[in-house]
Coordinates of C-alpha atoms and ligand atoms in Angstrom, one line a residue:
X1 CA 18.9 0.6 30.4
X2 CA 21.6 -1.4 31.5
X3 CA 22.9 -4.2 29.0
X4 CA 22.6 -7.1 31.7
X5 CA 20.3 -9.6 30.9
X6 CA 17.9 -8.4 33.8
X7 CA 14.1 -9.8 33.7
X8 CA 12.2 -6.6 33.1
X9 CA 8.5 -5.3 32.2
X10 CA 8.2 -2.0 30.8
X11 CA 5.8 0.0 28.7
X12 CA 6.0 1.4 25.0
X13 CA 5.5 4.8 24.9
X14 CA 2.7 5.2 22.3
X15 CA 0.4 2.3 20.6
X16 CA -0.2 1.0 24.1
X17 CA 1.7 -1.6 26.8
X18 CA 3.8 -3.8 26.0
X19 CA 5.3 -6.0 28.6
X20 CA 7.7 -8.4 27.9
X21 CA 9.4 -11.1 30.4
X22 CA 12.7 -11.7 27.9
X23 CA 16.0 -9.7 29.3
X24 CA 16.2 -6.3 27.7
X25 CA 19.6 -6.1 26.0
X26 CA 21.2 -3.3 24.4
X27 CA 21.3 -3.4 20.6
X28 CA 24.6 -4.7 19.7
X29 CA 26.9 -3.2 17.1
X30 CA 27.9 0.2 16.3
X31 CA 27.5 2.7 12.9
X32 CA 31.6 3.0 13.4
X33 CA 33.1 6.2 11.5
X34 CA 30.6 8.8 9.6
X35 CA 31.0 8.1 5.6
X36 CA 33.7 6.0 5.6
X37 CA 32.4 3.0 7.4
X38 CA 28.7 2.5 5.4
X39 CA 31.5 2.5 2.9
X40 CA 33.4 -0.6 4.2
X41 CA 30.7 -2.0 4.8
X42 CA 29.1 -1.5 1.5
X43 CA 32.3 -3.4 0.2
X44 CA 31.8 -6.1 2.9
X45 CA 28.5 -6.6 1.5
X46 CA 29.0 -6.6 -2.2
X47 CA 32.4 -8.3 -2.5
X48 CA 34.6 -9.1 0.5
X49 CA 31.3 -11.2 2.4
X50 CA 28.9 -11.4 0.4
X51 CA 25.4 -11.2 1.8
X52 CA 24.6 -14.0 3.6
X53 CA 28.0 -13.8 5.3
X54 CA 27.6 -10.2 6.0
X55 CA 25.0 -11.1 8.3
X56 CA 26.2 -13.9 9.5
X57 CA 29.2 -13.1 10.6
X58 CA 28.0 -10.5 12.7
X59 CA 25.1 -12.2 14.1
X60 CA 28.2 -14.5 16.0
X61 CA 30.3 -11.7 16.7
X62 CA 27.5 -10.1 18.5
X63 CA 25.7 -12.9 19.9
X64 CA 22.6 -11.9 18.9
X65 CA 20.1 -11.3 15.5
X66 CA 19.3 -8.1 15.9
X67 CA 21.9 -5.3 16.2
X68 CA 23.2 -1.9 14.4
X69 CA 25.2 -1.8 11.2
X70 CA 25.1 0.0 7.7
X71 CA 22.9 -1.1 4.8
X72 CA 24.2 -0.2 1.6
X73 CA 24.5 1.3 -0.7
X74 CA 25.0 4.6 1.9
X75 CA 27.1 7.5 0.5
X76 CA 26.2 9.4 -1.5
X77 CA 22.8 7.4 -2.5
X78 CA 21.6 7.3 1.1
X79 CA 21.8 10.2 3.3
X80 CA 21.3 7.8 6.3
X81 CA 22.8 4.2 6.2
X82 CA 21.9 3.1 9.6
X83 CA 19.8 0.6 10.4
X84 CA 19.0 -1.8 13.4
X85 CA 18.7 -5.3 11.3
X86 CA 16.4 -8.0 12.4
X87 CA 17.4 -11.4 11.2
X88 CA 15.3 -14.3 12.8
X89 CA 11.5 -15.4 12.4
X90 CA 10.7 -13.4 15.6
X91 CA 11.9 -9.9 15.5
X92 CA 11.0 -9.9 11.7
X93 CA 7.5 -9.4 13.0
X94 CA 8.0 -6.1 13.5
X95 CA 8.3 -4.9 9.7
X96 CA 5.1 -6.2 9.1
X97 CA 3.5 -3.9 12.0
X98 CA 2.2 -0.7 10.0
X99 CA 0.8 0.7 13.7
X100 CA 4.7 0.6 14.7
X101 CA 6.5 1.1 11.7
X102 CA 6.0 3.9 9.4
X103 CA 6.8 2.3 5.6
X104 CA 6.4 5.8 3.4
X105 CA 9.2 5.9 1.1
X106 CA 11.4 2.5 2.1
X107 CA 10.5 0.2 -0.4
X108 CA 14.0 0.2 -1.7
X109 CA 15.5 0.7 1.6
X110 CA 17.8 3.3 2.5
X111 CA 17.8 4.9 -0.8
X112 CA 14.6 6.2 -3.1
X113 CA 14.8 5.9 -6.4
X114 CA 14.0 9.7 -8.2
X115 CA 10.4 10.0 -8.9
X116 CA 11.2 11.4 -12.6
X117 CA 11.0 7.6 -13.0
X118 CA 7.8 7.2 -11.8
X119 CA 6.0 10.3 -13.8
X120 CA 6.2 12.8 -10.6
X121 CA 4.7 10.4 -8.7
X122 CA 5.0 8.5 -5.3
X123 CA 3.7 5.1 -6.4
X124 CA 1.4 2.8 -4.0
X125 CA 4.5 0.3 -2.7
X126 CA 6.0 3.8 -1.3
X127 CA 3.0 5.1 0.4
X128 CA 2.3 4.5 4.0
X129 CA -1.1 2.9 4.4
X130 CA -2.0 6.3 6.7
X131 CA -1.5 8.6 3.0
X132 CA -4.9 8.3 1.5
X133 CA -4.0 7.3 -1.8
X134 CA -2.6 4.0 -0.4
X135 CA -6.1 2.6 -0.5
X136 CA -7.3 4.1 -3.4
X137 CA -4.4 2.4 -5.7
X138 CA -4.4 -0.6 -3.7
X139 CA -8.1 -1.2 -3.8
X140 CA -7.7 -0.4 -8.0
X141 CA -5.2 -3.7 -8.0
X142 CA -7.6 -6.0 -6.3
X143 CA -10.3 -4.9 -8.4
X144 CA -7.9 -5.4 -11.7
X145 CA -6.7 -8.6 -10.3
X146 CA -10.3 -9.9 -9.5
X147 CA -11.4 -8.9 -12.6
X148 CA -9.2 -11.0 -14.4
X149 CA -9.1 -14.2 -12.5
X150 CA -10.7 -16.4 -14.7
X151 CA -7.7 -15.2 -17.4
X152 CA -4.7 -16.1 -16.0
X153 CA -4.9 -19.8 -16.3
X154 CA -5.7 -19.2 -19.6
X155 CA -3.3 -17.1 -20.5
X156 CA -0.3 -18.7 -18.8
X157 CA -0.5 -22.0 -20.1
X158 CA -0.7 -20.6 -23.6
X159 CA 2.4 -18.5 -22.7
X160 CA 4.4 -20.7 -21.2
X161 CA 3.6 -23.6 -22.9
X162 CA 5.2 -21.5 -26.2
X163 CA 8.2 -20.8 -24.0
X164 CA 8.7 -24.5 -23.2
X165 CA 8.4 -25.5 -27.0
X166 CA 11.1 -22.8 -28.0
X167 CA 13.4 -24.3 -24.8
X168 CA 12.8 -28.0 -26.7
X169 CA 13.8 -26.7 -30.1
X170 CA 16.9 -25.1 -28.6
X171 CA 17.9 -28.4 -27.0
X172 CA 17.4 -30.3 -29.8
X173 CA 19.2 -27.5 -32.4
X174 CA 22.6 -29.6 -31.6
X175 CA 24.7 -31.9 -29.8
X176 CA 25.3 -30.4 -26.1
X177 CA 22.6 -27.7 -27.0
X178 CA 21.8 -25.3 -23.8
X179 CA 18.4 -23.9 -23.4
X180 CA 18.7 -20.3 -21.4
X181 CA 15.8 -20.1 -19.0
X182 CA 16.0 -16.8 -17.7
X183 CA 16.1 -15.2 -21.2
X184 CA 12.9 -16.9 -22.2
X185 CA 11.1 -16.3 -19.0
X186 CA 12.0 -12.3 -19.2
X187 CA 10.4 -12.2 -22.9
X188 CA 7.4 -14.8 -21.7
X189 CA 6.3 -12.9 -18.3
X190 CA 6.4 -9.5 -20.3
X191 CA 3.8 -10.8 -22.3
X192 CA 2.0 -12.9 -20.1
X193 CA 1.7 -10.2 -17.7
X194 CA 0.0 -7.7 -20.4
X195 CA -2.6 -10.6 -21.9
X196 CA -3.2 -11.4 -17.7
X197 CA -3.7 -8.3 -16.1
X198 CA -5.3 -6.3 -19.3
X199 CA -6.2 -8.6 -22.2
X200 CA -3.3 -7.0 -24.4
X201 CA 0.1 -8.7 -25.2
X202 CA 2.5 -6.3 -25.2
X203 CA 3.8 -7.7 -28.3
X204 CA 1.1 -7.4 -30.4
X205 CA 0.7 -3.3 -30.0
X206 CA 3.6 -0.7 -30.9
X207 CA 5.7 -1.5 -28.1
X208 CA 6.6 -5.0 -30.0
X209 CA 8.9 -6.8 -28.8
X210 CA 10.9 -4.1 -27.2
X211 CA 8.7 -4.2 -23.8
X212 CA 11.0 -6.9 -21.9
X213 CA 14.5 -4.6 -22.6
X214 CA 12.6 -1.6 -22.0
X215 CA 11.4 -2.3 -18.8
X216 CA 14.8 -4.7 -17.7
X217 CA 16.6 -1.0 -18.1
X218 CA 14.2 1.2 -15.9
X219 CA 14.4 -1.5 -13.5
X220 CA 17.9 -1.7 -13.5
X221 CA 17.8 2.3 -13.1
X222 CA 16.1 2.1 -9.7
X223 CA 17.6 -1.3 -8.3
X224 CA 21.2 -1.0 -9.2
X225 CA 22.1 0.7 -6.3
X226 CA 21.5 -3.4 -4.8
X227 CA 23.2 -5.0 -7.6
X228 CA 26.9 -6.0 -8.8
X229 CA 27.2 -7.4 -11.5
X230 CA 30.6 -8.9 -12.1
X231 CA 32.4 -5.2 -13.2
X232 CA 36.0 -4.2 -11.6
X233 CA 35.0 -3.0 -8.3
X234 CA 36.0 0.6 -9.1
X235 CA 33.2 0.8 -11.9
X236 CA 30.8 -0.9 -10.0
X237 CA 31.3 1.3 -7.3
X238 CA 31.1 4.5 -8.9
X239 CA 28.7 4.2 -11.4
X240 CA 26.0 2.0 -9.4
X241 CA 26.5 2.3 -5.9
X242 CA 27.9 6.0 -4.9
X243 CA 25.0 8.1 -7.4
X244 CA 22.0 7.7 -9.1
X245 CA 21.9 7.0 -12.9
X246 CA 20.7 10.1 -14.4
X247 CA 16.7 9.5 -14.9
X248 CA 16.5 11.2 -18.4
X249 CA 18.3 8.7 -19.8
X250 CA 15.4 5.5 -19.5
X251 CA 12.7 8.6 -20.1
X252 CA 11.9 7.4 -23.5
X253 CA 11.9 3.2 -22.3
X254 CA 9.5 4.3 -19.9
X255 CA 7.2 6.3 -22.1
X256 CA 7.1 3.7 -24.6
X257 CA 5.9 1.4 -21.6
X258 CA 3.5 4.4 -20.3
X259 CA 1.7 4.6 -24.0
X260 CA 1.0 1.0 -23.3
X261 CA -0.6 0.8 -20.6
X262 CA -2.7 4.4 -21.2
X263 CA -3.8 2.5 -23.8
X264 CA -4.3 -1.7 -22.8
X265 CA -5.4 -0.6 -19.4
X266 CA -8.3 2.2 -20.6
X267 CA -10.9 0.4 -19.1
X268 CA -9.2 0.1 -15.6
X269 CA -8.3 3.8 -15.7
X270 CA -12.1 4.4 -16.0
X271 CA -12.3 2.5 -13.1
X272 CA -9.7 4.2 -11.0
X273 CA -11.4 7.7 -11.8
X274 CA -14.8 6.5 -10.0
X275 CA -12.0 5.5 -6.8
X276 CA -11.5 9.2 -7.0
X277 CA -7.7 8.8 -8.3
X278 CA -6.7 10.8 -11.9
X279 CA -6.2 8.8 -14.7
X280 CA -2.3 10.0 -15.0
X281 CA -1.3 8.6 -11.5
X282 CA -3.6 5.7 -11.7
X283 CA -1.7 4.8 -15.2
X284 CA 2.1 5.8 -13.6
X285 CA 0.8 3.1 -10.5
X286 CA -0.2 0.2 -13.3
X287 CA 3.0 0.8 -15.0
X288 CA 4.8 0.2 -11.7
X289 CA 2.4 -2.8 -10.0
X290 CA 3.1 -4.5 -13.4
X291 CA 6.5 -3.8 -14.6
X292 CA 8.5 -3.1 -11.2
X293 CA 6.1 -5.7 -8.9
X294 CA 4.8 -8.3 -10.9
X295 CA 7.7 -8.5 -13.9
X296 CA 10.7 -7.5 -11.4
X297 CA 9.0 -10.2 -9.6
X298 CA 8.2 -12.9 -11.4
X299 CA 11.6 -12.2 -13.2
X300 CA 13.5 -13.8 -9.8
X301 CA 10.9 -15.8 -8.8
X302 CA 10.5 -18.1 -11.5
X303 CA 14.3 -19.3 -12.3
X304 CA 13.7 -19.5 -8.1
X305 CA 11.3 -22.4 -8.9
X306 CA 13.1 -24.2 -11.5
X307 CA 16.8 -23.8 -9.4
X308 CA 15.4 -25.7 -6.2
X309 CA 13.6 -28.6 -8.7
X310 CA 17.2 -28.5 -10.7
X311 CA 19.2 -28.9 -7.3
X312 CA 16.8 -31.6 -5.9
X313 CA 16.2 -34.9 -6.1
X314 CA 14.6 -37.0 -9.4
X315 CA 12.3 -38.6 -7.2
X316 CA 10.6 -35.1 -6.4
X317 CA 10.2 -35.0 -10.2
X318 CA 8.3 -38.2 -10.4
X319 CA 6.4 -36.9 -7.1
X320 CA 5.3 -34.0 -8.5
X321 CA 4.6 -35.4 -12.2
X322 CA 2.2 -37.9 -10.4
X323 CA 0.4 -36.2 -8.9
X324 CA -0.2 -33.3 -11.0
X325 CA -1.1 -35.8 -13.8
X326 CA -2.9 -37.6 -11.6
X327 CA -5.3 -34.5 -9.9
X328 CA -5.2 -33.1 -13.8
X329 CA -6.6 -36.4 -14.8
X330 CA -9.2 -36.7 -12.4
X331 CA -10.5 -33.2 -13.3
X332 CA -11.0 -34.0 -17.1
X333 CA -7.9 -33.0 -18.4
X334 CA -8.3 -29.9 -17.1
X335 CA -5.8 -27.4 -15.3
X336 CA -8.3 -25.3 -12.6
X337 CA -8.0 -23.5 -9.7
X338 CA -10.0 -26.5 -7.4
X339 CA -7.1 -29.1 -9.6
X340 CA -4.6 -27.0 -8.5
X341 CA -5.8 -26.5 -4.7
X342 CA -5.5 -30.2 -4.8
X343 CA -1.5 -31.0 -5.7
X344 CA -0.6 -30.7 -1.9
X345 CA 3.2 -31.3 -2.9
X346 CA 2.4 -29.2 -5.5
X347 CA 2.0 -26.0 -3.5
X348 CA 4.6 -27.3 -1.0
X349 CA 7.2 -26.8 -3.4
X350 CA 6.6 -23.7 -4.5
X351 CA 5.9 -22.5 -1.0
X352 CA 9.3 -24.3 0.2
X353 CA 11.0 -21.7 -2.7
X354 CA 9.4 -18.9 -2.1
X355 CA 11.0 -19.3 1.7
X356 CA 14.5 -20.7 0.5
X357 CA 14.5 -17.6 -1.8
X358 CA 12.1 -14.9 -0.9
X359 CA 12.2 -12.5 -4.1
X360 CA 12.2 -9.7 -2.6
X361 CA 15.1 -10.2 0.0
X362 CA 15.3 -6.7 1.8
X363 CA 12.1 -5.4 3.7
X364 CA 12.5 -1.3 5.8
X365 CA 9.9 0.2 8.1
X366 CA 10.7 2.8 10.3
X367 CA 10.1 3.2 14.5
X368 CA 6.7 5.4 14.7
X369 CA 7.5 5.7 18.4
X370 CA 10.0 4.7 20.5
X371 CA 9.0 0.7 20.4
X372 CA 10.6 -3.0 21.8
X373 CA 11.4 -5.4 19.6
X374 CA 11.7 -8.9 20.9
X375 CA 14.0 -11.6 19.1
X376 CA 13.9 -15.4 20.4
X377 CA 15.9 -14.8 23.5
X378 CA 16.0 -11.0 24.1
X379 CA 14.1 -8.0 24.3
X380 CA 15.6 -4.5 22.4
X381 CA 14.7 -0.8 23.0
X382 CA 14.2 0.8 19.3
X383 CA 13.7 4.7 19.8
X384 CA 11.5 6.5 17.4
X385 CA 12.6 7.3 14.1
X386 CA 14.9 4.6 13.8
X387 CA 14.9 2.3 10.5
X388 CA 14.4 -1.4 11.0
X389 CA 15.6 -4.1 8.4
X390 CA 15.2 -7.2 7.8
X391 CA 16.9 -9.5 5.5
X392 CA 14.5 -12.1 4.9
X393 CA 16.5 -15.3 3.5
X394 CA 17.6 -15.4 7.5
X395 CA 14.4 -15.1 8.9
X396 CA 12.8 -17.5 6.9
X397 CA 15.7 -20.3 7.3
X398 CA 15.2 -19.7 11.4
X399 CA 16.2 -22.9 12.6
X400 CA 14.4 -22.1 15.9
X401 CA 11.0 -22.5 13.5
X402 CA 12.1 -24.7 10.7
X403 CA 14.0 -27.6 11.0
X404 CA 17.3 -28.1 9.0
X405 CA 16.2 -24.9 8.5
X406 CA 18.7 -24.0 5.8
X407 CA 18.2 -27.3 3.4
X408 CA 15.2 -27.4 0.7
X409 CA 12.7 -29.9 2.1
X410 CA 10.2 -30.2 -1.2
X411 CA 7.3 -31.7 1.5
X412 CA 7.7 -29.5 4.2
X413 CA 4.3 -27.4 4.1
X414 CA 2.4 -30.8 3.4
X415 CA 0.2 -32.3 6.3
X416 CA -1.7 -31.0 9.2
X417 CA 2.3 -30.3 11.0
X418 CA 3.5 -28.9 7.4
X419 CA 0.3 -26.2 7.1
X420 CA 1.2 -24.6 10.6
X421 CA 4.6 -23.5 9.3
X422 CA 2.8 -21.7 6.6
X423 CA 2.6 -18.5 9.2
X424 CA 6.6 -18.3 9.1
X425 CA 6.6 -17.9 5.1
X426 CA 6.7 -14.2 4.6
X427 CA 8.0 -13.4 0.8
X428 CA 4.9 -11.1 0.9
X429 CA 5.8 -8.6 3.2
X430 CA 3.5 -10.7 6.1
X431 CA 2.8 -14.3 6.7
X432 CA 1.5 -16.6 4.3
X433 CA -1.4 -17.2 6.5
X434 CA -2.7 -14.0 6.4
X435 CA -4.0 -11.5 3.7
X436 CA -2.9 -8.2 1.7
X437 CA -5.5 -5.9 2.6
X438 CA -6.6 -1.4 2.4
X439 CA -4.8 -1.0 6.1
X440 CA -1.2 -3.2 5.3
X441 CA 1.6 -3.2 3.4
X442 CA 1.7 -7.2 2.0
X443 CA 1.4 -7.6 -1.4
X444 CA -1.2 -6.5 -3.4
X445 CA -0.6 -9.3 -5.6
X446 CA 0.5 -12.4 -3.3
X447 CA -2.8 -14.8 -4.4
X448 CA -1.9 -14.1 -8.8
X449 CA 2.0 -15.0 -7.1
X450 CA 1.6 -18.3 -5.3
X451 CA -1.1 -19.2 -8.0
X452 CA 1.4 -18.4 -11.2
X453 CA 4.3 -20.2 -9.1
X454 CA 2.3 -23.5 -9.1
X455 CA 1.2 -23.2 -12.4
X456 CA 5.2 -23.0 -13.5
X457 CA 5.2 -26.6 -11.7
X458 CA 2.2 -28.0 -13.4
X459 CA 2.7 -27.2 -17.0
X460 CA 6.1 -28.4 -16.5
X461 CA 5.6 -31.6 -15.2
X462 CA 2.7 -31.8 -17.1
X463 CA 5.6 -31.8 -19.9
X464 CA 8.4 -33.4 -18.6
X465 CA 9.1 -36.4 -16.6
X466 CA 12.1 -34.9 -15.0
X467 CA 15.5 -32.6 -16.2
X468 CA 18.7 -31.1 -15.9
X469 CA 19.9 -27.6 -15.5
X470 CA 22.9 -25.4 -14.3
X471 CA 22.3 -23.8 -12.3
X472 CA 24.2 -20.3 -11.0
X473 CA 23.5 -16.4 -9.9
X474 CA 22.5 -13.8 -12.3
X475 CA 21.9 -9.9 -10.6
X476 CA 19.0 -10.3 -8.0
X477 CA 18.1 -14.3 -8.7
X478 CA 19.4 -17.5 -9.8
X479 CA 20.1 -18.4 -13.6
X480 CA 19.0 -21.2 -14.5
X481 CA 20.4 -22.5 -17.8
X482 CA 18.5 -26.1 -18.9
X483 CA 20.7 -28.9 -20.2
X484 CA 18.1 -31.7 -21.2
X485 CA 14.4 -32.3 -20.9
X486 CA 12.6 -36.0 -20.6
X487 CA 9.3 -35.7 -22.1
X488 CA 6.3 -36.8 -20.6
X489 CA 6.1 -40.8 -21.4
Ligands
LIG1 C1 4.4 -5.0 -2.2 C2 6.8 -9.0 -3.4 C3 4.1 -9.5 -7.4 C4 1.7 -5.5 -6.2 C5 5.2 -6.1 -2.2 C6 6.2 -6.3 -1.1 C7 6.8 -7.5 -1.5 C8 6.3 -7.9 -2.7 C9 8.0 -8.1 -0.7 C10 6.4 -5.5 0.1 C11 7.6 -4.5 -0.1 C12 7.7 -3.7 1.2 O1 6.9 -2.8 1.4 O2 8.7 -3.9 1.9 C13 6.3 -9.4 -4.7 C14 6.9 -10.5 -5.4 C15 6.1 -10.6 -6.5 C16 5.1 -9.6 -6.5 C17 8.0 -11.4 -5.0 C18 6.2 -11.6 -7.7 C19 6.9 -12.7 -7.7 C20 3.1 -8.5 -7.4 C21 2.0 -8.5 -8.2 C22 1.3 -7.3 -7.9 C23 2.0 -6.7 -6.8 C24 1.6 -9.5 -9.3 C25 0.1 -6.8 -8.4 C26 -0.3 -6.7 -9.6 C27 2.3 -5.0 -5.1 C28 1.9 -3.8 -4.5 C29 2.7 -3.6 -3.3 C30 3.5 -4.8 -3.2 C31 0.9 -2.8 -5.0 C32 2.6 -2.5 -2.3 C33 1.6 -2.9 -1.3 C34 1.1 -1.8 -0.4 O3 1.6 -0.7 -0.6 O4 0.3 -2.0 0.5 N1 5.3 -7.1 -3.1 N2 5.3 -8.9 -5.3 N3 3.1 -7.5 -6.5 N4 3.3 -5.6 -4.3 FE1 4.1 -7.4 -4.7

């Protein structure tokens, strides 16, 4: 196909017609020189750009948001580096598409972590929904997550109502006292987590507190490949980006964990054996929806939360504090889900964070057959087997589909105009509007997300008429570090 912008129709070879009336272009870009260019790039992308600019940069030089280039890390942790990246509301589509791309084994991109990690297994967010254990697991976490609905209010607000007490001592211990957010939230969500999904704080059984370092290391075991974290380059390089860590070493971290939940999660394991999965791979995939999805996640997504309220404006503060006290009020004093469903700021805010700073920033899939993918302007031939990537901060600060795209608006979801942007929000690996379900690959646990990111908001303000914070980056997230608290008057 020639690269002039000639108005074209054409078919996809399998999963039906496609016809398209945007000018087929050549992908732009080019995978340069085996082995050593994935490794430039790598350093582009860790140190000499950074990420944002990494794409960025490229995007002008080529004219164009999708086009070829090497994800990291690449050699010797990848076998394959290249990737056609999509990078704007439109051609992201594409990832979510599980009847065009195939998404067995690219959670973490270009790289899997070993399965000694993972007790032998390949757990659920690796499994294409076409394996037949895809369902099974993911049909285990909506039961587990139904099952405990009426807990998690509960449970967070005692939680993180501690953790808010403990910041309030620290900043009143002495003069120019700090109060370190992240290091309260990774000890708080362990806990929380445990006492939501299975009735047992982790703290309370053998595991004491040892659970949040424990699983911050096995973590770091299979996502440091994606990390830097401030070491000379040379170390950084050789130790977390060119091979795996050696997987014996967090074996005894992640049996500790394992005992846990073998034991907290019994009664879901009896479940999971009536879904026709064994108890041992059921347990190995609680382990991981808890401590990889749901602690990883909440881990970013929280100091997320706080950085956006720290960076913005008081008078969001009062905003919110009104009307959470105000909706609060009107239901008795009581914080429920129909309370919450009413703070329309509320939800706007965290919704407004979860697109400034989607968690999980990186999403894979690769070409079942030789497909089209079709960006604002131009159409692209993708031949099968190729991987897709997406880097979601871009797509989700389109310009073409939000306005000042790029800025934290704390109102922009509220309204009639606000709720139809809702569709371009896609932290979950699909569009807000829509829902996880047996067939796709969006999160299992997106509802128990946007419901524990508002609930962050409204025990906060429920506390607090407004705050300060500094605020900076930390690994895969923000740090958030508060400086001073004004209570509630
Ligand atoms: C998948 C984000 C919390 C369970 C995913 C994916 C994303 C994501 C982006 C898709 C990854 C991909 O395939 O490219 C998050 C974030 C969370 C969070 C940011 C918290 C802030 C949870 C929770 C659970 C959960 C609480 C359940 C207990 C899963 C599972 C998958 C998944 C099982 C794989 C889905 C499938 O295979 O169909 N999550 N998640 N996640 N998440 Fe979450």
């Amino acid at each position: 196909m020639s690269s002039s912008a000639s108005k074209i129709m054409f078919q996809v070879v399998a999963g039906g017609a496609q016809e398209s009336s945007l000018p087929v272009k050549e992908i732009p870009g080019s995978y340069g020189i085996p082995f050593l260019s994935p490794i430039r790039d790598r350093l582009d992308f860790y140190y000499f750009q950074g990420q944002d600019d990494f794409f960025k940069t490229r995007i002008e030089q080529y004219g164009s948001t999708v086009f070829r280039v090497n994800m990291p890390p690449g050699p010797f942790m990848a076998r394959i580096p290249r990737v056609i990246a999509v990078l704007d509301a439109k051609s992201f589509d594409v990832l979510f598409d599980v009847s065009r791309v195939e998404k067995r084994d690219v959670f973490t991109g270009t790289y899997m972590p070993s399965t000694s990690l993972t007790g032998g297994y390949r757990v659920c967010s690796y499994l294409d929904p076409s394996e037949p254990t895809h369902a099974k697991i993911k049909q285990l976490l909506f039961i587990l997550l139904a099952s405990r609905k009426s807990h998690v209010i509960p449970s967070f607000r005692s939680f993180y109502s501690s953790l808010f007490q403990t910041m309030e001592s620290q900043l009143t211990a002495s003069l120019g006292a700090k109060s370190d957010f992240n290091k309260l939230n990774d000890v708080t969500a362990f806990d929380f987590l445990g006492d939501a999904f299975f009735g047992v704080s982790p703290s309370s059984t053998n595991l004491g507190t040892s659970g949040p370092s424990k699983a911050t290391k096995w973590l770091f075991f299979q996502l440091c490949p994606l990390m830097t974290l401030g070491l000379p380059k040379i170390l950084e390089e050789l130790f977390l980006h060119t091979f795996p860590l050696p997987p014996f070493l967090a074996k005894s971290d992640y049996k500790a964990l394992y005992a846990y939940f073998s034991s907290a999660a019994a009664p879901v394991l009896d479940t999971a054996e009536k879904l026709g999965l064994s108890r041992e791979e059921a347990c190995h995939n609680l382990l991981f929806a808890t401590v990889f999805n749901s602690y990883g996640g909440v881990k970013v997504l929280f100091p997320g939360i706080l950085k956006w309220l720290a960076l913005a404006d008081p008078k969001l503060h009062s905003q919110l504090a009104k009307e959470i006290r105000s909706v609060v009020e009107a239901e008795g004093g009581k914080v429920t889900l129909a309370a919450i469903e009413k703070m329309e700021l509320t939800k706007s805010v965290v919704y407004e964070a979860l697109r400034m700073d989607p968690p999980v920033k990186f999403q894979y899939g690769k070409a079942k057959h030789d497909l089209v993918i079709e960006s604002h302007d131009a159409a692209y031939k993708v031949s099968k087997g190729e991987m897709i990537f997406g880097y979601q901060p871009l797509a989700t600060k389109d310009t073409r589909v939000f306005e000042n795209g790029g800025e934290f608006v704390g109102d922009r979801f509220v309204g009639e105009q606000g709720k139809k942007l809702l569709m371009h929000v896609l932290w979950s690996n699909g569009h807000e509007t829509e829902s996880p379900t047996l067939e796709n690959k969006q999160c299992a646990g997106k509802d128990f997300v946007v419901l524990v990111g508002r609930l962050l908001v409204v025990e906060f303000f429920l506390r607090y008429d407004t705050f300060n914070a500094e605020v900076g980056t930390l690994l895969l997230g923000a740090q958030v570090t508060v400086t001073s608290l004004t209570k509630a008057a």
